[in-house]
Amino acid sequence: MLGLALLLTGQSAQAQGPGSGGPAPDPNQPTAVPLDGGASLLLLAGVAWGNRRLRRAPRR
């Protein structure tokens, strides 16, 4: 029964045609990489960690 159901529904499950492919990419546009948020957080975390280590260091 399951095999018959799979055979009958297989004909209607066809892929779509290739279509137009969408707009062409602009060759003059630079690659946009969102580094601002992550780099800022890493820099802030490094400053906070360094400050904490300096405060906890034994005084001479």
Tab-separated table of C-alpha atoms in Angstrom:
chain	number	residue	atom	x	y	z
A	1	MET	CA	0.000	0.000	0.000
A	2	LEU	CA	2.815	2.408	0.897
A	3	GLY	CA	4.683	1.585	-2.314
A	4	LEU	CA	1.606	2.354	-4.404
A	5	ALA	CA	1.161	5.697	-2.641
A	6	LEU	CA	4.804	6.586	-3.289
A	7	LEU	CA	4.527	5.659	-6.962
A	8	LEU	CA	1.393	7.729	-7.492
A	9	THR	CA	2.684	10.855	-5.740
A	10	GLY	CA	6.127	10.749	-7.362
A	11	GLN	CA	4.819	12.146	-10.654
A	12	SER	CA	3.513	15.341	-9.072
A	13	ALA	CA	6.728	16.051	-7.152
A	14	GLN	CA	8.754	17.576	-9.993
A	15	ALA	CA	11.360	20.305	-9.642
A	16	GLN	CA	10.756	23.795	-10.993
A	17	GLY	CA	12.461	25.153	-14.091
A	18	PRO	CA	15.745	27.099	-13.901
A	19	GLY	CA	14.149	30.579	-13.996
A	20	SER	CA	15.991	33.847	-14.668
A	21	GLY	CA	18.768	33.422	-12.093
A	22	GLY	CA	18.178	36.754	-10.338
A	23	PRO	CA	20.003	40.052	-10.723
A	24	ALA	CA	23.647	40.164	-11.802
A	25	PRO	CA	26.089	41.090	-8.991
A	26	ASP	CA	27.775	44.503	-9.122
A	27	PRO	CA	31.521	43.937	-9.798
A	28	ASN	CA	32.489	47.318	-8.262
A	29	GLN	CA	30.789	46.741	-4.911
A	30	PRO	CA	33.247	45.773	-2.136
A	31	THR	CA	32.535	42.740	-0.020
A	32	ALA	CA	30.571	43.819	3.021
A	33	VAL	CA	31.759	42.065	6.181
A	34	PRO	CA	30.112	43.064	9.493
A	35	LEU	CA	33.193	43.208	11.729
A	36	ASP	CA	32.147	46.188	13.831
A	37	GLY	CA	29.989	44.452	16.453
A	38	GLY	CA	32.136	41.386	17.059
A	39	ALA	CA	35.464	43.214	17.001
A	40	SER	CA	34.170	45.871	19.393
A	41	LEU	CA	32.949	43.244	21.849
A	42	LEU	CA	36.249	41.354	21.704
A	43	LEU	CA	38.209	44.562	22.258
A	44	LEU	CA	36.012	45.545	25.201
A	45	ALA	CA	36.324	42.062	26.727
A	46	GLY	CA	40.122	42.206	26.370
A	47	VAL	CA	40.307	45.600	28.067
A	48	ALA	CA	38.062	44.424	30.919
A	49	TRP	CA	40.087	41.226	31.392
A	50	GLY	CA	43.391	43.130	31.381
A	51	ASN	CA	42.038	45.668	33.869
A	52	ARG	CA	40.899	42.876	36.183
A	53	ARG	CA	44.296	41.153	36.002
A	54	LEU	CA	46.102	44.398	36.782
A	55	ARG	CA	43.884	45.068	39.796
A	56	ARG	CA	44.350	41.547	41.192
A	57	ALA	CA	48.130	41.461	40.633
A	58	PRO	CA	50.215	41.443	43.823
A	59	ARG	CA	51.742	44.832	44.593
A	60	ARG	CA	55.522	45.111	44.878
